[in-house]
PDB file of C-alpha atoms and ligand atoms in Angstrom:
ATOM      1  CA  MET A   1      83.912 210.594 175.750  1.00 45.00           C
ATOM      2  CA  SER A   2      87.811 210.760 175.790  1.00 48.00           C
ATOM      3  CA  ASN A   3      87.625 212.290 178.900  1.00 57.00           C
ATOM      4  CA  HIS A   4      85.645 209.679 180.277  1.00 62.00           C
ATOM      5  CA  LYS A   5      87.601 207.044 179.164  1.00 50.00           C
ATOM      6  CA  GLY A   6      90.756 208.546 181.067  1.00 51.00           C
ATOM      7  CA  ILE A   7      89.162 208.408 183.399  1.00 57.00           C
ATOM      8  CA  MET A   8      88.394 204.769 183.148  1.00 52.00           C
ATOM      9  CA  THR A   9      91.949 204.312 182.233  1.00 43.00           C
ATOM     10  CA  SER A  10      93.017 206.061 186.306  1.00 53.00           C
ATOM     11  CA  LEU A  11      90.221 204.379 187.951  1.00 57.00           C
ATOM     12  CA  SER A  12      91.185 200.527 186.720  1.00 48.00           C
ATOM     13  CA  SER A  13      94.935 201.383 187.147  1.00 48.00           C
ATOM     14  CA  TYR A  14      94.397 202.570 190.200  1.00 57.00           C
ATOM     15  CA  LEU A  15      92.602 199.552 191.526  1.00 54.00           C
ATOM     16  CA  GLN A  16      94.939 197.403 190.117  1.00 50.00           C
ATOM     17  CA  ARG A  17      97.519 199.331 192.195  1.00 53.00           C
ATOM     18  CA  ILE A  18      95.879 198.791 195.427  1.00 54.00           C
ATOM     19  CA  LEU A  19      94.563 195.017 194.330  1.00 53.00           C
ATOM     20  CA  ASN A  20      97.997 194.230 193.202  1.00 51.00           C
ATOM     21  CA  LEU A  21      99.974 195.915 196.535  1.00 51.00           C
ATOM     22  CA  SER A  22      97.717 193.544 198.804  1.00 55.00           C
ATOM     23  CA  ILE A  23      99.130 190.344 197.292  1.00 59.00           C
ATOM     24  CA  HIS A  24     102.744 191.154 196.217  1.00 79.00           C
ATOM     25  CA  PHE A  25     104.519 191.474 199.425  1.00 91.00           C
ATOM     26  CA  PRO A  26     107.943 191.317 198.550  1.00 94.00           C
ATOM     27  CA  LEU A  27     108.087 192.414 194.825  1.00 92.00           C
ATOM     28  CA  MET A  28     111.578 192.008 194.357  1.00 83.00           C
ATOM     29  CA  LEU A  29     114.175 194.001 192.368  1.00 90.00           C
ATOM     30  CA  ASP A  30     115.029 192.061 189.315  1.00 91.00           C
ATOM     31  CA  THR A  31     117.672 194.585 188.095  1.00 96.00           C
ATOM     32  CA  ARG A  32     121.649 195.071 187.180  1.00 96.00           C
ATOM     33  CA  TRP A  33     123.066 197.468 189.382  1.00 98.00           C
ATOM     34  CA  VAL A  34     126.042 199.112 188.309  1.00 98.00           C
ATOM     35  CA  GLN A  35     128.431 201.774 189.231  1.00 98.00           C
ATOM     36  CA  PRO A  36     127.706 205.315 187.946  1.00 97.00           C
ATOM     37  CA  ASP A  37     129.818 206.157 185.699  1.00 96.00           C
ATOM     38  CA  ASP A  38     128.996 202.808 184.095  1.00 97.00           C
ATOM     39  CA  LEU A  39     125.782 203.985 182.685  1.00 96.00           C
ATOM     40  CA  SER A  40     125.164 206.967 180.543  1.00 94.00           C
ATOM     41  CA  ILE A  41     122.213 209.201 182.818  1.00 93.00           C
ATOM     42  CA  PRO A  42     120.352 211.071 179.942  1.00 87.00           C
ATOM     43  CA  ASP A  43     120.367 214.320 181.707  1.00 91.00           C
ATOM     44  CA  PHE A  44     121.975 216.719 184.316  1.00 94.00           C
ATOM     45  CA  HIS A  45     118.524 216.847 186.950  1.00 96.00           C
ATOM     46  CA  LEU A  46     117.832 213.565 186.848  1.00 97.00           C
ATOM     47  CA  LYS A  47     121.899 212.330 187.413  1.00 97.00           C
ATOM     48  CA  ASN A  48     121.141 214.998 190.600  1.00 97.00           C
ATOM     49  CA  TRP A  49     118.221 213.417 191.535  1.00 98.00           C
ATOM     50  CA  LEU A  50     120.594 209.348 191.386  1.00 98.00           C
ATOM     51  CA  LEU A  51     123.611 210.808 193.181  1.00 98.00           C
ATOM     52  CA  ASP A  52     122.121 212.879 195.646  1.00 98.00           C
ATOM     53  CA  THR A  53     123.421 211.955 199.099  1.00 96.00           C
ATOM     54  CA  GLY A  54     120.784 213.390 201.194  1.00 95.00           C
ATOM     55  CA  SER A  55     117.607 212.781 202.575  1.00 96.00           C
ATOM     56  CA  LEU A  56     115.269 211.342 199.783  1.00 98.00           C
ATOM     57  CA  THR A  57     112.416 211.843 202.164  1.00 97.00           C
ATOM     58  CA  GLU A  58     113.310 215.333 202.537  1.00 97.00           C
ATOM     59  CA  ARG A  59     113.733 215.938 199.085  1.00 97.00           C
ATOM     60  CA  LEU A  60     110.542 214.869 197.645  1.00 97.00           C
ATOM     61  CA  GLN A  61     108.682 216.471 200.671  1.00 97.00           C
ATOM     62  CA  SER A  62     109.877 219.767 199.356  1.00 96.00           C
ATOM     63  CA  HIS A  63     107.878 218.843 196.133  1.00 96.00           C
ATOM     64  CA  CYS A  64     104.515 218.163 197.388  1.00 96.00           C
ATOM     65  CA  ARG A  65     102.257 219.810 199.800  1.00 97.00           C
ATOM     66  CA  GLN A  66     100.413 215.671 200.918  1.00 97.00           C
ATOM     67  CA  PHE A  67     103.554 213.337 201.523  1.00 98.00           C
ATOM     68  CA  ARG A  68     102.802 209.607 202.535  1.00 97.00           C
ATOM     69  CA  VAL A  69     105.315 206.625 203.037  1.00 97.00           C
ATOM     70  CA  GLN A  70     103.019 203.977 201.873  1.00 96.00           C
ATOM     71  CA  LEU A  71     103.747 200.287 203.727  1.00 96.00           C
ATOM     72  CA  LEU A  72     103.824 197.806 201.245  1.00 95.00           C
ATOM     73  CA  GLY A  73     104.937 194.994 203.940  1.00 95.00           C
ATOM     74  CA  GLN A  74     107.588 194.321 206.366  1.00 96.00           C
ATOM     75  CA  ALA A  75     108.834 191.176 207.016  1.00 96.00           C
ATOM     76  CA  VAL A  76     111.393 188.449 206.616  1.00 96.00           C
ATOM     77  CA  ALA A  77     112.124 187.183 203.488  1.00 94.00           C
ATOM     78  CA  PRO A  78     114.419 185.333 201.185  1.00 92.00           C
ATOM     79  CA  LEU A  79     116.362 187.706 198.895  1.00 96.00           C
ATOM     80  CA  SER A  80     118.051 187.758 195.625  1.00 95.00           C
ATOM     81  CA  GLU A  81     121.801 185.943 195.759  1.00 95.00           C
ATOM     82  CA  ASP A  82     122.886 189.631 194.526  1.00 96.00           C
ATOM     83  CA  GLU A  83     121.348 190.556 197.638  1.00 97.00           C
ATOM     84  CA  GLN A  84     122.508 188.018 200.269  1.00 96.00           C
ATOM     85  CA  CYS A  85     125.934 189.219 198.887  1.00 96.00           C
ATOM     86  CA  GLN A  86     125.827 192.429 199.935  1.00 95.00           C
ATOM     87  CA  MET A  87     124.315 191.680 203.040  1.00 96.00           C
ATOM     88  CA  THR A  88     126.876 189.072 203.975  1.00 93.00           C
ATOM     89  CA  ASP A  89     124.447 186.489 204.446  1.00 92.00           C
ATOM     90  CA  MET A  90     122.557 188.095 207.497  1.00 95.00           C
ATOM     91  CA  PRO A  91     118.971 186.798 207.646  1.00 96.00           C
ATOM     92  CA  CYS A  92     117.101 190.401 206.978  1.00 97.00           C
ATOM     93  CA  GLU A  93     113.553 191.593 206.761  1.00 98.00           C
ATOM     94  CA  VAL A  94     112.326 193.553 203.683  1.00 97.00           C
ATOM     95  CA  ARG A  95     110.597 196.516 203.874  1.00 98.00           C
ATOM     96  CA  GLU A  96     108.824 197.469 200.696  1.00 97.00           C
ATOM     97  CA  VAL A  97     107.053 201.263 200.454  1.00 97.00           C
ATOM     98  CA  LEU A  98     106.121 203.475 198.249  1.00 97.00           C
ATOM     99  CA  LEU A  99     106.907 207.523 198.869  1.00 98.00           C
ATOM    100  CA  CYS A 100     103.947 209.036 197.277  1.00 97.00           C
ATOM    101  CA  GLY A 101     103.594 212.682 196.607  1.00 97.00           C
ATOM    102  CA  GLU A 102      99.499 214.587 196.531  1.00 95.00           C
ATOM    103  CA  ALA A 103      98.841 210.735 196.760  1.00 95.00           C
ATOM    104  CA  GLN A 104     100.621 209.262 193.905  1.00 96.00           C
ATOM    105  CA  PRO A 105     103.357 206.659 194.022  1.00 96.00           C
ATOM    106  CA  TRP A 106     106.571 208.642 193.096  1.00 98.00           C
ATOM    107  CA  VAL A 107     109.298 206.322 194.309  1.00 98.00           C
ATOM    108  CA  PHE A 108     109.585 202.345 194.910  1.00 97.00           C
ATOM    109  CA  ALA A 109     111.844 201.297 197.646  1.00 98.00           C
ATOM    110  CA  ARG A 110     112.996 198.424 199.233  1.00 98.00           C
ATOM    111  CA  SER A 111     115.075 198.119 202.099  1.00 98.00           C
ATOM    112  CA  LEU A 112     117.067 195.202 203.382  1.00 98.00           C
ATOM    113  CA  LEU A 113     117.231 195.270 207.485  1.00 98.00           C
ATOM    114  CA  PRO A 114     119.237 192.552 209.118  1.00 98.00           C
ATOM    115  CA  VAL A 115     117.342 190.843 211.651  1.00 97.00           C
ATOM    116  CA  THR A 116     119.794 191.334 214.175  1.00 97.00           C
ATOM    117  CA  LEU A 117     120.224 195.044 214.097  1.00 97.00           C
ATOM    118  CA  ILE A 118     116.223 194.975 214.927  1.00 97.00           C
ATOM    119  CA  HIS A 119     116.357 193.459 217.660  1.00 96.00           C
ATOM    120  CA  GLN A 120     119.575 194.735 218.917  1.00 94.00           C
ATOM    121  CA  GLY A 121     120.492 197.509 217.405  1.00 89.00           C
ATOM    122  CA  MET A 122     118.138 199.798 216.472  1.00 95.00           C
ATOM    123  CA  GLN A 123     114.513 198.662 217.527  1.00 94.00           C
ATOM    124  CA  GLU A 124     113.089 201.441 216.534  1.00 94.00           C
ATOM    125  CA  LEU A 125     113.279 199.781 212.890  1.00 97.00           C
ATOM    126  CA  ALA A 126     110.742 197.575 213.793  1.00 95.00           C
ATOM    127  CA  GLN A 127     107.795 199.714 214.821  1.00 91.00           C
ATOM    128  CA  LEU A 128     108.385 201.663 211.264  1.00 96.00           C
ATOM    129  CA  GLY A 129     105.163 201.497 209.739  1.00 96.00           C
ATOM    130  CA  GLU A 130     104.357 204.364 207.614  1.00 97.00           C
ATOM    131  CA  GLN A 131     107.353 206.445 209.089  1.00 97.00           C
ATOM    132  CA  SER A 132     110.258 207.340 206.851  1.00 97.00           C
ATOM    133  CA  LEU A 133     113.226 205.138 207.240  1.00 98.00           C
ATOM    134  CA  GLY A 134     115.208 207.834 206.468  1.00 96.00           C
ATOM    135  CA  LYS A 135     114.055 210.074 209.345  1.00 94.00           C
ATOM    136  CA  VAL A 136     115.762 207.546 211.173  1.00 95.00           C
ATOM    137  CA  LEU A 137     118.721 207.236 209.493  1.00 95.00           C
ATOM    138  CA  PHE A 138     119.798 210.525 208.493  1.00 95.00           C
ATOM    139  CA  ASN A 139     119.152 211.856 212.292  1.00 94.00           C
ATOM    140  CA  ARG A 140     121.697 209.500 213.387  1.00 93.00           C
ATOM    141  CA  SER A 141     125.434 210.823 213.438  1.00 91.00           C
ATOM    142  CA  ASP A 142     126.250 207.121 213.269  1.00 94.00           C
ATOM    143  CA  CYS A 143     125.066 205.772 209.918  1.00 95.00           C
ATOM    144  CA  VAL A 144     127.537 206.478 207.277  1.00 96.00           C
ATOM    145  CA  ARG A 145     125.883 206.149 203.545  1.00 97.00           C
ATOM    146  CA  GLU A 146     128.054 204.403 201.632  1.00 97.00           C
ATOM    147  CA  PRO A 147     128.615 204.946 197.430  1.00 98.00           C
ATOM    148  CA  PHE A 148     125.497 204.287 194.975  1.00 98.00           C
ATOM    149  CA  GLU A 149     124.982 201.582 192.397  1.00 98.00           C
ATOM    150  CA  ILE A 150     122.611 202.654 190.033  1.00 98.00           C
ATOM    151  CA  THR A 151     120.151 200.893 187.370  1.00 98.00           C
ATOM    152  CA  ARG A 152     118.315 201.406 184.313  1.00 98.00           C
ATOM    153  CA  ILE A 153     114.870 199.376 184.261  1.00 98.00           C
ATOM    154  CA  PRO A 154     113.091 199.121 181.089  1.00 97.00           C
ATOM    155  CA  ALA A 155     109.822 200.138 180.477  1.00 96.00           C
ATOM    156  CA  ASP A 156     108.059 196.940 180.223  1.00 95.00           C
ATOM    157  CA  HIS A 157     109.648 195.489 183.253  1.00 96.00           C
ATOM    158  CA  ALA A 158     107.702 193.322 185.549  1.00 94.00           C
ATOM    159  CA  LEU A 159     108.231 195.674 188.832  1.00 95.00           C
ATOM    160  CA  LEU A 160     106.339 198.365 186.913  1.00 96.00           C
ATOM    161  CA  GLN A 161     103.433 196.079 185.666  1.00 94.00           C
ATOM    162  CA  THR A 162     102.640 194.357 189.231  1.00 93.00           C
ATOM    163  CA  LEU A 163     102.555 197.578 190.449  1.00 93.00           C
ATOM    164  CA  GLY A 164      99.725 198.713 187.492  1.00 92.00           C
ATOM    165  CA  ILE A 165     102.415 201.547 186.889  1.00 94.00           C
ATOM    166  CA  ASP A 166     102.201 202.551 182.963  1.00 93.00           C
ATOM    167  CA  SER A 167     105.358 204.130 181.359  1.00 94.00           C
ATOM    168  CA  THR A 168     106.574 205.458 178.283  1.00 93.00           C
ATOM    169  CA  HIS A 169     110.180 205.840 179.135  1.00 94.00           C
ATOM    170  CA  ASP A 170     112.581 203.820 181.187  1.00 96.00           C
ATOM    171  CA  VAL A 171     112.846 204.761 184.573  1.00 97.00           C
ATOM    172  CA  TRP A 172     116.054 205.031 187.125  1.00 98.00           C
ATOM    173  CA  GLY A 173     117.188 204.016 190.329  1.00 98.00           C
ATOM    174  CA  ARG A 174     119.581 203.210 192.957  1.00 98.00           C
ATOM    175  CA  ARG A 175     121.078 201.727 195.962  1.00 98.00           C
ATOM    176  CA  SER A 176     123.700 202.038 198.917  1.00 98.00           C
ATOM    177  CA  ARG A 177     124.224 200.407 201.832  1.00 98.00           C
ATOM    178  CA  PHE A 178     124.566 202.368 204.910  1.00 97.00           C
ATOM    179  CA  SER A 179     126.307 201.391 207.862  1.00 97.00           C
ATOM    180  CA  TYR A 180     125.573 201.302 211.466  1.00 96.00           C
ATOM    181  CA  ARG A 181     128.088 199.785 213.892  1.00 95.00           C
ATOM    182  CA  HIS A 182     129.056 196.271 212.497  1.00 94.00           C
ATOM    183  CA  TRP A 183     126.156 196.311 210.431  1.00 96.00           C
ATOM    184  CA  HIS A 184     124.786 196.990 206.915  1.00 96.00           C
ATOM    185  CA  MET A 185     121.528 198.533 205.546  1.00 98.00           C
ATOM    186  CA  MET A 186     120.506 198.351 201.871  1.00 98.00           C
ATOM    187  CA  VAL A 187     118.007 201.060 200.690  1.00 98.00           C
ATOM    188  CA  ALA A 188     116.915 200.939 197.091  1.00 98.00           C
ATOM    189  CA  GLU A 189     115.105 203.210 195.711  1.00 98.00           C
ATOM    190  CA  ILE A 190     113.035 203.227 192.184  1.00 98.00           C
ATOM    191  CA  PHE A 191     111.691 206.877 190.316  1.00 98.00           C
ATOM    192  CA  LEU A 192     108.874 206.147 188.698  1.00 97.00           C
ATOM    193  CA  PRO A 193     107.298 208.156 185.811  1.00 96.00           C
ATOM    194  CA  GLY A 194     105.353 210.698 188.030  1.00 94.00           C
ATOM    195  CA  SER A 195     108.507 211.347 190.515  1.00 96.00           C
ATOM    196  CA  PRO A 196     109.658 215.615 190.157  1.00 96.00           C
ATOM    197  CA  ALA A 197     113.087 213.186 188.649  1.00 97.00           C
ATOM    198  CA  TYR A 198     111.817 213.148 185.512  1.00 95.00           C
ATOM    199  CA  LYS A 199     111.918 217.068 184.386  1.00 80.00           C
ATOM    200  CA  GLN A 200     112.302 215.605 180.432  1.00 68.00           C
ATOM    201  CA  PHE A 201     109.258 213.876 180.621  1.00 66.00           C
ATOM    202  CA  GLY A 202     107.034 216.321 182.868  1.00 65.00           C
ATOM    203  CA  GLY A 203     107.516 214.319 186.445  1.00 67.00           C
ATOM    204  CA  ALA A 204     105.679 216.295 189.172  1.00 67.00           C
ATOM    205  CA  GLY A 205     106.609 219.043 190.425  1.00 50.00           C
ATOM    206  CA  ALA A 206     110.086 219.537 188.373  1.00 46.00           C
TER     207      ALA A 206
HETATM  208  C1  LIG B 301     116.457 206.388 203.143  1.00 75.34           C
HETATM  209  C2  LIG B 301     115.668 207.194 202.959  1.00 75.34           C
HETATM  210  O1  LIG B 301     114.590 206.530 203.441  1.00 75.34           O
HETATM  211  C3  LIG B 301     113.544 206.495 202.408  1.00 75.34           C
HETATM  212  C4  LIG B 301     112.410 206.052 203.366  1.00 75.34           C
HETATM  213  C5  LIG B 301     112.064 204.690 203.069  1.00 75.34           C
HETATM  214  C6  LIG B 301     111.030 203.788 203.995  1.00 75.34           C
HETATM  215  O2  LIG B 301     110.312 204.341 205.044  1.00 75.34           O
HETATM  216  O3  LIG B 301     111.205 202.428 203.905  1.00 75.34           O
HETATM  217  C7  LIG B 301     113.182 203.672 202.392  1.00 75.34           C
HETATM  218  C8  LIG B 301     113.592 204.423 201.636  1.00 75.34           C
HETATM  219  C9  LIG B 301     114.192 205.719 201.411  1.00 75.34           C
HETATM  220  O4  LIG B 301     113.547 206.324 200.195  1.00 75.34           O
HETATM  221  C10 LIG B 301     115.338 208.613 202.631  1.00 75.34           C
HETATM  222  O5  LIG B 301     115.078 209.821 202.605  1.00 75.34           O
HETATM  223  O6  LIG B 301     116.690 209.098 201.841  1.00 75.34           O
END
């Protein structure tokens, strides 16, 4: 009986996820970003994931057999005030994806890509689809990552609710800009509860 209930709960959260996802793009990311030293990160393992400057796509791939970039949407969309400031008021395409391991959403990523960069600098960004943005950025020696900011997101935050994800703990995220010629791209990544970044909570493949 309890197994039946468990299956129904998973099914309902799965359905909620696909239904919501097709409706909600962009999801936005209403949270406060700070310097890494301004928040105390609860354990070393999580800190290592948050501040790792290498490709997150590659690191996640090494923790699962089946990896997928699930595209939620990519289109010109309004930015928050803080994001506009970060992107020096350039019109941007917003790209939102879920990075999934073994069909479970591990990371929600929201990237801001200046429209003029897509049209004049890196045309391949227009056709990314479900290919990883990280693969493009890390394959180029002329893309330089700037320092991270981090964020702590309460377990009942609207982002998790919209994604249909129940969490027993707060989740963490990071963002950094990549500079390329005179452009900047912003990549923000939120580690979802099942992600291997949460070893102490039994995150996947931790
Ligand atoms: C920056 C990276 O790219 C990842 C892939 C993304 C995408 O395809 O949209 C978005 C953010 C990242 O999580 C990375 O792999 O480190």
